[in-house]
CSV table of C-alpha atoms in Angstrom, one decimal:
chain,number,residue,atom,x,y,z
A,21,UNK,CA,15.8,-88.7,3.3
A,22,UNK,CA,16.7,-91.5,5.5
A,23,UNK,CA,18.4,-93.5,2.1
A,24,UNK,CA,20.8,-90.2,1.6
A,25,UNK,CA,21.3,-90.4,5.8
A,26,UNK,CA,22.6,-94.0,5.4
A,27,UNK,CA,24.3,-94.1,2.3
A,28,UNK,CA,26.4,-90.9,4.1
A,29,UNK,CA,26.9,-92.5,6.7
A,30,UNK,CA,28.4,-95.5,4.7
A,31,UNK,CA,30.9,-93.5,3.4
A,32,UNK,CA,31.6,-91.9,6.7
A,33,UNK,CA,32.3,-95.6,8.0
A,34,UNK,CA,34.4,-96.5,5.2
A,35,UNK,CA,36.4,-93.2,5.5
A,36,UNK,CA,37.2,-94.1,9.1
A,37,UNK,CA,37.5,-97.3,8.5
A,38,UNK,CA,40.7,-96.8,5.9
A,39,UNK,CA,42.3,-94.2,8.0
A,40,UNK,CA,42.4,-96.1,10.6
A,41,UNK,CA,44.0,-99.0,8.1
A,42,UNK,CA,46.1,-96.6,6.2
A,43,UNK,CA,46.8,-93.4,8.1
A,44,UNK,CA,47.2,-93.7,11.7
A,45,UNK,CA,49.3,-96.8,11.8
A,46,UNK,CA,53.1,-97.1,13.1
A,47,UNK,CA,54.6,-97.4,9.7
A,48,UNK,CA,53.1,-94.3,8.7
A,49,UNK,CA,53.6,-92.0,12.0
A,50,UNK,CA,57.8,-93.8,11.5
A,51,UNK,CA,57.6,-92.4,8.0
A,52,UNK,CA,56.2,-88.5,8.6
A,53,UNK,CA,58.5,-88.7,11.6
A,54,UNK,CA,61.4,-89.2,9.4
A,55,UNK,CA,60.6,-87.1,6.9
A,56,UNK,CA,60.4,-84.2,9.3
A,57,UNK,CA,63.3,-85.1,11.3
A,58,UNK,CA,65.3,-85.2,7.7
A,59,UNK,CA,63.6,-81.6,7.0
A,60,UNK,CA,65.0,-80.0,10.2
A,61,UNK,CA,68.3,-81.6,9.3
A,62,UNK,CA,68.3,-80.5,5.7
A,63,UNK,CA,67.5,-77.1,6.9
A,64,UNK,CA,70.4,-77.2,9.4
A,65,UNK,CA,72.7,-78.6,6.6
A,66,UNK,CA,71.3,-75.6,3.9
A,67,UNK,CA,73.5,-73.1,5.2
A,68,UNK,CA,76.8,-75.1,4.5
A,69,UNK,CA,75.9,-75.8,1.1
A,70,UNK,CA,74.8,-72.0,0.1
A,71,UNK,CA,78.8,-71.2,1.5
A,72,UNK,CA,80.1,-74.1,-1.0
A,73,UNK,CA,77.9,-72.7,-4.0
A,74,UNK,CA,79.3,-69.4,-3.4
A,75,UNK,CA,82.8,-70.6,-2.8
A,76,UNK,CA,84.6,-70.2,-6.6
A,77,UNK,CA,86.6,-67.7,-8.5
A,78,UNK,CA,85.4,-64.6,-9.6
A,79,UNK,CA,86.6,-64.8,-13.0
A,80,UNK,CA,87.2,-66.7,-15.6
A,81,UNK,CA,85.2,-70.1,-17.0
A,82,UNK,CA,84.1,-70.5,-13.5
A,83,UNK,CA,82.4,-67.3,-13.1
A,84,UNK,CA,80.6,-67.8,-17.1
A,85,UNK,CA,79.4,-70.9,-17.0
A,86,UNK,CA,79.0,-72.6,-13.6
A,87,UNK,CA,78.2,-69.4,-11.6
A,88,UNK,CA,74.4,-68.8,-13.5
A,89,UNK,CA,74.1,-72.9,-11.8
A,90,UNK,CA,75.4,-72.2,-8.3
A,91,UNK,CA,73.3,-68.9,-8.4
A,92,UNK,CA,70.0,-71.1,-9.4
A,93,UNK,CA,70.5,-73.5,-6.8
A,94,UNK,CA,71.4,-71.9,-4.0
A,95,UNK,CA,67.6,-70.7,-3.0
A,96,UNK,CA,67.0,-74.7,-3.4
A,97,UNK,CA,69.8,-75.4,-1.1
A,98,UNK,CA,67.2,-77.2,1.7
A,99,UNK,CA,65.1,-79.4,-0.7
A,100,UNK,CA,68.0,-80.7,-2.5
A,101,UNK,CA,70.1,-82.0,0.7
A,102,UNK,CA,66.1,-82.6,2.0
A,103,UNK,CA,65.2,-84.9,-1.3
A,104,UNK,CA,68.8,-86.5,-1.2
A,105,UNK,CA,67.9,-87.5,2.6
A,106,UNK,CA,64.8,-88.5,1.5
A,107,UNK,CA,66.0,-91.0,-1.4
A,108,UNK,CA,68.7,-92.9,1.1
A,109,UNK,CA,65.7,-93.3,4.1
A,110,UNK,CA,63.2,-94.8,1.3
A,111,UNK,CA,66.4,-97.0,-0.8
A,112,UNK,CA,67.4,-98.1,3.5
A,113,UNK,CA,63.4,-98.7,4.1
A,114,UNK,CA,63.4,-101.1,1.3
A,115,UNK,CA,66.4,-102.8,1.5
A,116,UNK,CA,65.1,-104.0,5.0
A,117,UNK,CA,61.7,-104.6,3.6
A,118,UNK,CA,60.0,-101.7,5.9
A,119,UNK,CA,57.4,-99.9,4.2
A,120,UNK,CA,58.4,-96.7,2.3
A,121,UNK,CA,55.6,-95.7,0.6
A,122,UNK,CA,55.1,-92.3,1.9
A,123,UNK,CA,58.9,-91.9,1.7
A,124,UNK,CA,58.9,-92.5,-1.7
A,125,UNK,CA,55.3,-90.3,-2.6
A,126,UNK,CA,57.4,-87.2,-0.5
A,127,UNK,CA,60.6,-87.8,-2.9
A,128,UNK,CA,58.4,-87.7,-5.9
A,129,UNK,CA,56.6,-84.7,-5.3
A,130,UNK,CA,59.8,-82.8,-4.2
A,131,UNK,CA,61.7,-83.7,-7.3
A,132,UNK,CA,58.7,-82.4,-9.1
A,133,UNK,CA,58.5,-78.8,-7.5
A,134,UNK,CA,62.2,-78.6,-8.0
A,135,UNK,CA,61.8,-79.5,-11.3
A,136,UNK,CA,59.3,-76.6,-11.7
A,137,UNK,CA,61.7,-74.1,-9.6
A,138,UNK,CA,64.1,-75.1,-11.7
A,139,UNK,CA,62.7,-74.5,-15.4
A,140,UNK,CA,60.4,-71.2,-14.6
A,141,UNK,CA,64.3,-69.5,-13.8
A,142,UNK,CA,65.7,-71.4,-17.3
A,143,UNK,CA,62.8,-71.2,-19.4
A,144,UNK,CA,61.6,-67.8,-20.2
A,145,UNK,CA,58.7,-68.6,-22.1
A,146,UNK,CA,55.5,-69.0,-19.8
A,147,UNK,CA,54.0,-71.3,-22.1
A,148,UNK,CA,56.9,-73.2,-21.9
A,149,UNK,CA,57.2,-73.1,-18.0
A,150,UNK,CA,53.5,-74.3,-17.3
A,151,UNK,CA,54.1,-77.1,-19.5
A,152,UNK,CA,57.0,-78.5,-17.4
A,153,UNK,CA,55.2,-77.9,-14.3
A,154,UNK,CA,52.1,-79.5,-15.6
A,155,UNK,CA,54.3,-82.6,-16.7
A,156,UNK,CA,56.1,-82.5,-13.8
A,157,UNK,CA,53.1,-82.7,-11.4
A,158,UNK,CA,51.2,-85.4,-13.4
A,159,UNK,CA,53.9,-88.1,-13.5
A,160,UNK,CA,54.6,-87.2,-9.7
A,161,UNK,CA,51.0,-88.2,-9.2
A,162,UNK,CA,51.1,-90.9,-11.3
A,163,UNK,CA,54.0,-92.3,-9.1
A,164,UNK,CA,52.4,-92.0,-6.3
A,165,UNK,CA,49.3,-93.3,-7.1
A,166,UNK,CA,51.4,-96.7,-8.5
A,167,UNK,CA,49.9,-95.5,-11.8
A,168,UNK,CA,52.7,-94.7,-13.8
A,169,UNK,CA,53.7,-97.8,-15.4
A,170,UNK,CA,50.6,-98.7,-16.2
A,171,UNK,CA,50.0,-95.6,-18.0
A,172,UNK,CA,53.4,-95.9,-19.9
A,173,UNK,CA,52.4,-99.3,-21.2
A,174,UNK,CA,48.6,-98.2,-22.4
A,175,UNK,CA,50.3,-95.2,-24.1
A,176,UNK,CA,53.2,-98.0,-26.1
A,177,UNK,CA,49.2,-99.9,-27.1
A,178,UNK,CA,48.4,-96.7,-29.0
A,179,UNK,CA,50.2,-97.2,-32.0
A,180,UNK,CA,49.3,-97.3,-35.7
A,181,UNK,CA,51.7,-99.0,-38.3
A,182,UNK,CA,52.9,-98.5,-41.5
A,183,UNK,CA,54.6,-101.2,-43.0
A,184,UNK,CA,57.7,-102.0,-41.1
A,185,UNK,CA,57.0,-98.8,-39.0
A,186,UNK,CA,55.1,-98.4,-35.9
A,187,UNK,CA,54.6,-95.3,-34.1
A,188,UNK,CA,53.0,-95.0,-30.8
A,189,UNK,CA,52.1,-92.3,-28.8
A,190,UNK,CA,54.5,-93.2,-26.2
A,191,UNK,CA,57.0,-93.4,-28.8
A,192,UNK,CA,56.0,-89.5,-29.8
A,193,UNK,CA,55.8,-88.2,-26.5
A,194,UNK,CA,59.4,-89.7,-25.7
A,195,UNK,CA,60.5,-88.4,-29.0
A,196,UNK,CA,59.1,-84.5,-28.2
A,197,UNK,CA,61.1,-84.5,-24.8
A,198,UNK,CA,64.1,-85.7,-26.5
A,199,UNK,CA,63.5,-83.4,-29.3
A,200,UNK,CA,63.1,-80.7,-26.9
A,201,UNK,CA,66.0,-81.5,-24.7
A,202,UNK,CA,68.6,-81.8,-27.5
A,203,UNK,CA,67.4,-78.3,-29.2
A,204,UNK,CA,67.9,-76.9,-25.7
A,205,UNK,CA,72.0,-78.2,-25.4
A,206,UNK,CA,72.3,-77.0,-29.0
A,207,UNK,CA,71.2,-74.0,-28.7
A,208,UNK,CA,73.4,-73.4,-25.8
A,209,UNK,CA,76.5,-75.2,-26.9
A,210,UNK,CA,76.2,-73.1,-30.1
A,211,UNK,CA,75.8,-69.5,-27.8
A,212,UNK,CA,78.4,-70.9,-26.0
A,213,UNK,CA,81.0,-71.8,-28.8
A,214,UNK,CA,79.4,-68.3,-30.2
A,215,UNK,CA,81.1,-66.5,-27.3
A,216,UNK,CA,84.3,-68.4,-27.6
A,217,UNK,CA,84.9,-67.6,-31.5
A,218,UNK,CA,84.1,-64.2,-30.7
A,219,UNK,CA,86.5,-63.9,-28.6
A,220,UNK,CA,89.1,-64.9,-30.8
A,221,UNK,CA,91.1,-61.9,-31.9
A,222,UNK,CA,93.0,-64.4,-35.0
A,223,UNK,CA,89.5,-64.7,-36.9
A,224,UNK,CA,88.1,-61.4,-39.0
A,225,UNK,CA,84.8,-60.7,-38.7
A,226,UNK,CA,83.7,-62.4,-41.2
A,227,UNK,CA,85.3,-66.0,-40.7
A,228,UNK,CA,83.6,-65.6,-36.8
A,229,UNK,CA,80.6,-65.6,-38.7
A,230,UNK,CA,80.7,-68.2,-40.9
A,231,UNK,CA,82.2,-70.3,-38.0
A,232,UNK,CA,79.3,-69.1,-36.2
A,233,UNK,CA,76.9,-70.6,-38.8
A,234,UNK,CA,78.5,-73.8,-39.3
A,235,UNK,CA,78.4,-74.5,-35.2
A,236,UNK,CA,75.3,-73.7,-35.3
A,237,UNK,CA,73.8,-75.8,-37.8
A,238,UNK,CA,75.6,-78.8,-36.7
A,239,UNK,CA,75.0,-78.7,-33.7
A,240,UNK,CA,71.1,-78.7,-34.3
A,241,UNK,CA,71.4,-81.4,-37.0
A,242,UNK,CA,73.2,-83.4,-34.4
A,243,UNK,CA,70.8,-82.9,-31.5
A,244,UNK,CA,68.0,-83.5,-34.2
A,245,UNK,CA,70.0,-86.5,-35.1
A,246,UNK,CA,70.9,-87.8,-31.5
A,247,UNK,CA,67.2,-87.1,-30.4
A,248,UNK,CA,65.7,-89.9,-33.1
A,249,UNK,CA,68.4,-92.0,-32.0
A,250,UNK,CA,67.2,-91.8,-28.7
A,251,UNK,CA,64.3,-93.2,-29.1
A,252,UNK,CA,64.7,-96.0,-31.6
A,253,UNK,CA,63.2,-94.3,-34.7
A,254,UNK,CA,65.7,-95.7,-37.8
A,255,UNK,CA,66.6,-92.4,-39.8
A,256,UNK,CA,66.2,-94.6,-43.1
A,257,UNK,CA,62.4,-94.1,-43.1
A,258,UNK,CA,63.2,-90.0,-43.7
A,259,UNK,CA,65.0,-91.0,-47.0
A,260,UNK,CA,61.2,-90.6,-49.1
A,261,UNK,CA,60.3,-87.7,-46.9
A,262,UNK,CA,64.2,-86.4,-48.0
A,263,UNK,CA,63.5,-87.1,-51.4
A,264,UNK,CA,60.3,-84.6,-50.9
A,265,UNK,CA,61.9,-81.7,-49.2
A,266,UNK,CA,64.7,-81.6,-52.0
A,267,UNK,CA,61.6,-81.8,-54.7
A,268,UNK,CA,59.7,-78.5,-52.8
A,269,UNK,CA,63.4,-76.8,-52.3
A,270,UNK,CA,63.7,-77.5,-56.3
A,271,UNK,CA,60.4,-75.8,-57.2
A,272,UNK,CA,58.9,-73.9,-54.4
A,273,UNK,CA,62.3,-72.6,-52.1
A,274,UNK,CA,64.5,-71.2,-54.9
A,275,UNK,CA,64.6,-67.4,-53.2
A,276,UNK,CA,65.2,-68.8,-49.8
A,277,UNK,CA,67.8,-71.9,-50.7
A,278,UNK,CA,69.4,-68.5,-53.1
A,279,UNK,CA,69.7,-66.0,-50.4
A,280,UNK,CA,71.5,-69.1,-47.7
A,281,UNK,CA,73.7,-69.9,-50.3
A,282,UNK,CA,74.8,-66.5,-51.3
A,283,UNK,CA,74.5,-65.7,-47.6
A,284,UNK,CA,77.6,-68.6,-47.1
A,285,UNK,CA,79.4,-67.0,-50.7
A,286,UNK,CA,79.6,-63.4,-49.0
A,287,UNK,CA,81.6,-64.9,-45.8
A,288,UNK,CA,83.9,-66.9,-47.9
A,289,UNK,CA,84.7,-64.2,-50.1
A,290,UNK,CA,84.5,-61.7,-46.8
A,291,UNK,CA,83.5,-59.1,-50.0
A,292,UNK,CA,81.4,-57.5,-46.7
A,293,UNK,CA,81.5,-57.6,-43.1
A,294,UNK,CA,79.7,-56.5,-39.8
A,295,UNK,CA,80.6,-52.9,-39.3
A,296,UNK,CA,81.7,-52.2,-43.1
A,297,UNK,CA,79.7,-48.7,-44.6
A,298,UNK,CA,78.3,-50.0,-47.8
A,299,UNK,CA,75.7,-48.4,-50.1
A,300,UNK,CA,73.8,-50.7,-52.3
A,301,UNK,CA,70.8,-49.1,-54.7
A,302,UNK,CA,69.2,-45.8,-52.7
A,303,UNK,CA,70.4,-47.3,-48.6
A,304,UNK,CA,73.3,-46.0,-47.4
A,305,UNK,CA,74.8,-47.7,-44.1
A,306,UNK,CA,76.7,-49.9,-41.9
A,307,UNK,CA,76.4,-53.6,-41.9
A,308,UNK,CA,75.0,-54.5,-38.4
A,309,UNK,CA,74.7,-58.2,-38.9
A,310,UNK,CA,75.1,-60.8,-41.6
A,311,UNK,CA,72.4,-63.1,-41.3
A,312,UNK,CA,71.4,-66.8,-42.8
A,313,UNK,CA,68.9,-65.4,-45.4
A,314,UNK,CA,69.4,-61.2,-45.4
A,315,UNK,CA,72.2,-58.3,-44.4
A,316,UNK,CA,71.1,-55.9,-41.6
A,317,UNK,CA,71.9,-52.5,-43.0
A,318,UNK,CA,71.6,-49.6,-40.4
A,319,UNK,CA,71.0,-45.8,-42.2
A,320,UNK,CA,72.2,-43.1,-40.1
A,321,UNK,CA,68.3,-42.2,-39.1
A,322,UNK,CA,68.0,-45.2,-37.7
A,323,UNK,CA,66.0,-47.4,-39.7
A,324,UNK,CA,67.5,-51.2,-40.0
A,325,UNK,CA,67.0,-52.2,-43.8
A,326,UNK,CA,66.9,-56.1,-44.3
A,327,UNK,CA,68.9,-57.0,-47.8
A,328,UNK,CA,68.4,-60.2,-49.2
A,329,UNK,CA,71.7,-61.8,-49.3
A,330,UNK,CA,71.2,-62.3,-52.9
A,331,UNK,CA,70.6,-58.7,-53.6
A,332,UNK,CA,74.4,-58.2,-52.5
A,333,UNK,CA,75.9,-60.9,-54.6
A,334,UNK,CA,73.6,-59.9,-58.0
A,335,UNK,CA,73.9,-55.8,-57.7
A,336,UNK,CA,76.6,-53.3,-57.5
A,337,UNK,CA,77.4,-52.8,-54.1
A,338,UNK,CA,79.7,-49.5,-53.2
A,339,UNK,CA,81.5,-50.6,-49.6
A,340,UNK,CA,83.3,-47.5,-48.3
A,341,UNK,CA,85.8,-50.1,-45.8
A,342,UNK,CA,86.5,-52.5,-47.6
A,343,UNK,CA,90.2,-52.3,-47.8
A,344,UNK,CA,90.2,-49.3,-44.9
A,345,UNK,CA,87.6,-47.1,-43.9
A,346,UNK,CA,89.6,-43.5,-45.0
A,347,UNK,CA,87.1,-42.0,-47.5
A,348,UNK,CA,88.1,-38.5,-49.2
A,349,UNK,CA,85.9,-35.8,-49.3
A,350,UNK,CA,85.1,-33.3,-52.3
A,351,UNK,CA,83.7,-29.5,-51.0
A,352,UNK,CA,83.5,-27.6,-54.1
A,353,UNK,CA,83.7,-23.5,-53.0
A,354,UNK,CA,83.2,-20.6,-55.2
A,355,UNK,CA,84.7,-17.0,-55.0
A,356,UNK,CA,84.6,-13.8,-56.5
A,357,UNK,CA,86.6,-12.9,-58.7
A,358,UNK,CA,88.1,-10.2,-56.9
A,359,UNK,CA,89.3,-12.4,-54.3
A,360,UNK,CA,92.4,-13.3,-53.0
A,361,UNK,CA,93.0,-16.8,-54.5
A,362,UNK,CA,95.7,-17.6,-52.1
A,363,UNK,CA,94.1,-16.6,-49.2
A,364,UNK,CA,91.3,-18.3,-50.1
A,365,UNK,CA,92.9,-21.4,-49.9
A,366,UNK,CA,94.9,-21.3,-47.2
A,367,UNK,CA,91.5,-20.2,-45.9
A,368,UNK,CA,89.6,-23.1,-46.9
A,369,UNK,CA,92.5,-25.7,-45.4
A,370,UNK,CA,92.3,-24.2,-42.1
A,371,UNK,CA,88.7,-24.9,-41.7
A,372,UNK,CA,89.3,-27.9,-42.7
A,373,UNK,CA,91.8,-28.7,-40.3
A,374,UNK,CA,89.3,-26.8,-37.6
A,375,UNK,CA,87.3,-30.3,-37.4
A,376,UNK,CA,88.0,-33.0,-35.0
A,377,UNK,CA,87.0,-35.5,-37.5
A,378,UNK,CA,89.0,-34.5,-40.5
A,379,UNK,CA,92.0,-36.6,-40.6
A,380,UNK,CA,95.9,-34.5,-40.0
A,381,UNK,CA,97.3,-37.1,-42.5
A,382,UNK,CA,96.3,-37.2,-45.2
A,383,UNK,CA,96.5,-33.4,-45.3
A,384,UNK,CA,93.5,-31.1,-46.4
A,385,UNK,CA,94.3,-29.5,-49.7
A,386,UNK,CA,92.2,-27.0,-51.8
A,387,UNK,CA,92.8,-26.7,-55.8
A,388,UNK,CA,91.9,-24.1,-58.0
A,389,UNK,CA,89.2,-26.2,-60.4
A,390,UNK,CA,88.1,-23.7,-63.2
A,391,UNK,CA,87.4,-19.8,-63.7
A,392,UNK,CA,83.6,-20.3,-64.4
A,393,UNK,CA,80.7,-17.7,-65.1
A,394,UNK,CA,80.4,-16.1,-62.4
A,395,UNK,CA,83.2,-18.0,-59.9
A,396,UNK,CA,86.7,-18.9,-59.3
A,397,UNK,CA,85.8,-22.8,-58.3
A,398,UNK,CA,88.0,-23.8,-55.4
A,399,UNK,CA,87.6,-27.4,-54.4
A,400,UNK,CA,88.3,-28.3,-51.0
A,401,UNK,CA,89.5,-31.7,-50.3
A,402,UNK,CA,90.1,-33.7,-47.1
A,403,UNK,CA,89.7,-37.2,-45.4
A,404,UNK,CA,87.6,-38.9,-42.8
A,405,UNK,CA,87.7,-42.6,-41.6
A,406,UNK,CA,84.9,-42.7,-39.7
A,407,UNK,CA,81.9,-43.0,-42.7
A,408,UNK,CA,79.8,-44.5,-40.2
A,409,UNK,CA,79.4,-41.6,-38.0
A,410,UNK,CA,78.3,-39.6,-41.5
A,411,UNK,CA,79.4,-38.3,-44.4
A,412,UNK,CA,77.4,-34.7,-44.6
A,413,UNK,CA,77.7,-33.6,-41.1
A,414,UNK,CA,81.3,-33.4,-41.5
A,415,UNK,CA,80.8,-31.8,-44.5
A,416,UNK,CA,78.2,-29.4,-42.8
A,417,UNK,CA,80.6,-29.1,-39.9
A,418,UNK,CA,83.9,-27.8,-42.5
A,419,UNK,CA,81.7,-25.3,-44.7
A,420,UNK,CA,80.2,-23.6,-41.9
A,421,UNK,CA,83.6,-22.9,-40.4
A,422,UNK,CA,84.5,-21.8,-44.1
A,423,UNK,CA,82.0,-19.7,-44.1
A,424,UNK,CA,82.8,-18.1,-40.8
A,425,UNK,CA,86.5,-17.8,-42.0
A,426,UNK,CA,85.8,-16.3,-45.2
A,427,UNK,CA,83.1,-13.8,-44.3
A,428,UNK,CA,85.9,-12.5,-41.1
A,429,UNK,CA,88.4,-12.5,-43.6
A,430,UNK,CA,86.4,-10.5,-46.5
A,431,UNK,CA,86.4,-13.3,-49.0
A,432,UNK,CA,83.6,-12.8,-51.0
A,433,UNK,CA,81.0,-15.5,-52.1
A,434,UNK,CA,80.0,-15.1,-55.8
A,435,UNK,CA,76.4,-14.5,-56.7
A,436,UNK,CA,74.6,-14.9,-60.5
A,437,UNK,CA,75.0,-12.0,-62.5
A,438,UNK,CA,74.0,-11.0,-65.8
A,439,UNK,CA,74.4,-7.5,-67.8
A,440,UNK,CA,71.7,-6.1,-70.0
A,441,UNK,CA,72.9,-4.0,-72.8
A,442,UNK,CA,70.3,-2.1,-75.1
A,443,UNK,CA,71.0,-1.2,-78.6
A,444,UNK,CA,70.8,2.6,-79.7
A,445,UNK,CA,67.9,3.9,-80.5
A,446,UNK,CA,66.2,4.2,-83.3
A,447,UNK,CA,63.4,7.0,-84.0
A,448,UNK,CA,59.9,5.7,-84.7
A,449,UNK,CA,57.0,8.5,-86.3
A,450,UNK,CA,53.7,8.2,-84.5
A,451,UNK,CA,50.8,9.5,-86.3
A,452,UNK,CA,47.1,10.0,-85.4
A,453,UNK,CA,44.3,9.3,-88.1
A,454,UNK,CA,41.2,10.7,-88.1
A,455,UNK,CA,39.6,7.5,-86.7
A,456,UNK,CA,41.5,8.3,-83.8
A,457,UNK,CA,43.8,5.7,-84.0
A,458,UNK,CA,48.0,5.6,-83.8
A,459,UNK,CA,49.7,4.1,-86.5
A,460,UNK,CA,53.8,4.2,-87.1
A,461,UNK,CA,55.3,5.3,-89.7
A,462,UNK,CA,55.8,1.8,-91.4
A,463,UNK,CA,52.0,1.2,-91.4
A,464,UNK,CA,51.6,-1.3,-88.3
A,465,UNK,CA,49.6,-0.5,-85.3
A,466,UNK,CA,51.0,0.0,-82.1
């Protein structure tokens, strides 16, 4: 009892003992002074540069691309004038060789919780936020705790060789972040230049696409490329692992290296585009989307059909717009024959031209076809050029009016029929035998 009594009171000593050393000394109380003094002044200040954030035009590249920035900073408008404060008191304190210390500890753990503001409104993926902030928080202790460069050079220790190559984990970690970083600008350059090529009223549809594609894929290949660089790693050492990937493509990736090259053959040839009505085996639809490896086809119920590219270039494909999107329509109508032909046309036209969606030019025409069985076969024949919208609700739409014009008008609609003639009759004896049983003349039981 009385060993745990002093060893606690020990540590009590020694914890008094370094406060009074470290803590509550001048150099100290100057520094927390001036960090709170530069506080109150950055908070002052915060006001003036919110105004200047919002301060830009309303439209144009302004309001795109640097307005999503001023709108992220602006709630950080204190800690960034506070942290730039900061960073001049600690680069004046050591210039005239006054301790800066706590200066320097404040700076670090500000730029790491603005770091973390930042990223969790950029990065929408939670996984990916707590990763930066975890990051962010450990090398702002490690700074302050004078362990960062010491950490930095166990990490470059940890490496193992091959040959000419070394790769430490430090070398790794740097290569990750670069990765990372350069992904990120790719991916935004290419949504960016995405915007800007779709924007371009010059290019069909299909060239913005291809452009698209190309932009894209250089731009990662470059920020994959730039990314390496970065970090010292000589792109000469991929040529085996090269070598490799070609040899899997060659025997393993045939369906998926098919479907991107037939995927670049149907935007050179522009054969489809987004928003053509194409039909291709038993789907019938507009093209949403052309993508790297399959077409988004969607059916008028809805359902969004992914075709392999190479399905397109290898089978018959039917595309309704590919030099305009007029389509003609076939309605094949039957009458009696005790109908009035010409009414019956003029008839059939007009219901026709009854539809909002039934082109004026082309006009509707209706042809007599053949005198069949039981019909006079009138064909009924108009254009739409809207097949994306449907094909048999227009058709529903025109042959119910028809069949509210005819019936008002007394034009009959034909129905089966067949006439059943019987041969004369011919008499037939019936005689009963003793047995009780009938017999015809001729001998055969009835």
């Amino acid at each position: 009892m009385h060993t745990a009594l002093e060893a606690f009171s020990r540590w009590l000593e020694f914890g008094i003992a370094w406060i009074d050393t470290y803590v509550f000394v001048v150099a100290n109380v100057v520094q927390v002074t001036a960090a709170a003094g530069l506080l109150a002044i950055a908070r002052l200040a915060a006001p003036s540069l919110e105004r200047l954030l919002d301060v830009g035009p309303k439209t144009g590249r302004y309001r795109r691309y640097s307005r999503p920035v001023a709108s992220a900073l602006k709630p950080l408008s204190w800690s960034i004038i506070w942290i730039f404060l900061l960073w001049l008191a600690a680069f004046a304190a050591r210039s005239g060789d006054w301790p800066a210390r706590l200066l320097e500890g404040v700076v670090s753990l500000l730029a790491a919780w603005i770091a973390i503001r930042l990223a969790s409104g950029v990065i929408r993926n939670p996984f990916g936020a707590r990763l930066v902030a975890v990051i962010a928080w450990s090398v702002a202790a490690l700074n302050i705790l004078d362990l960062l460069d010491p950490m930095l050079v166990a990490l470059e220790t940890m490496a193992i060789s091959f040959g000419t190559i070394r790769i430490s984990v430090l070398g790794v970690i740097e290569a990750g972040l670069a990765l990372t970083l350069f992904l990120y600008l790719a991916g935004l350059l290419s949504r960016l230049a995405e915007r800007r090529i779709a924007g371009t009223d010059a290019l069909t549809p299909s060239v913005q696409a291809l452009a698209n594609k190309f932009v894209r894929v250089f731009l990662y290949v470059l920020g994959f490329v730039l990314a390496l660089e970065s970090v010292g790693i000589d792109l000469t050492a991929f040529a085996v692992f090269g070598g490799a990937v070609g040899l899997g493509i060659g025997f393993g990736l045939q369906k998926v290296v098919s479907n991107l090259v037939s995927g670049v053959i149907l935007l050179l040839d522009r054969s489809v585009k987004p928003g053509d009505v194409i039909a291709i085996g038993d789907t019938f639809g507009w093209i949403n989307t052309l993508g790297a490896r399959y077409v988004s086809v969607i059916t008028r119920d809805g359902t969004e059909h992914l075709i392999p590219n190479e399905e397109l270039i290898s089978q018959r494909v039917e595309n309704w717009s590919f030099s305009d999107r007029m389509v003609r329509q076939k309605v094949p109508v039957g009458i009696d024959y005790g109908a009035d032909v010409h009414k019956a046309r003029a008839l059939a036209v007009e219901a026709a031209d009854g539809v909002d969606r039934v082109l004026k030019e082309p006009k509707p025409v209706c042809h007599l076809i053949e005198f069949g069985d039981n019909a006079v076969v009138l064909e009924l024949r108009f254009w739409i050029n809207d097949p994306q919208n449907g094909v048999a609700n227009v058709r529903s739409a025109v042959q119910l009016r028809l069949w509210d014009l005819y019936h008002e008008n007394d034009v009959v609609f034909p129905f089966p029929q067949r006439d059943l003639h019987l041969r004369s009759s011919v008499p037939i004896n019936v005689n009963l035998s003793e047995k009780g049983e009938l017999s015809t003349a001729n001998g055969n039981e009835d």
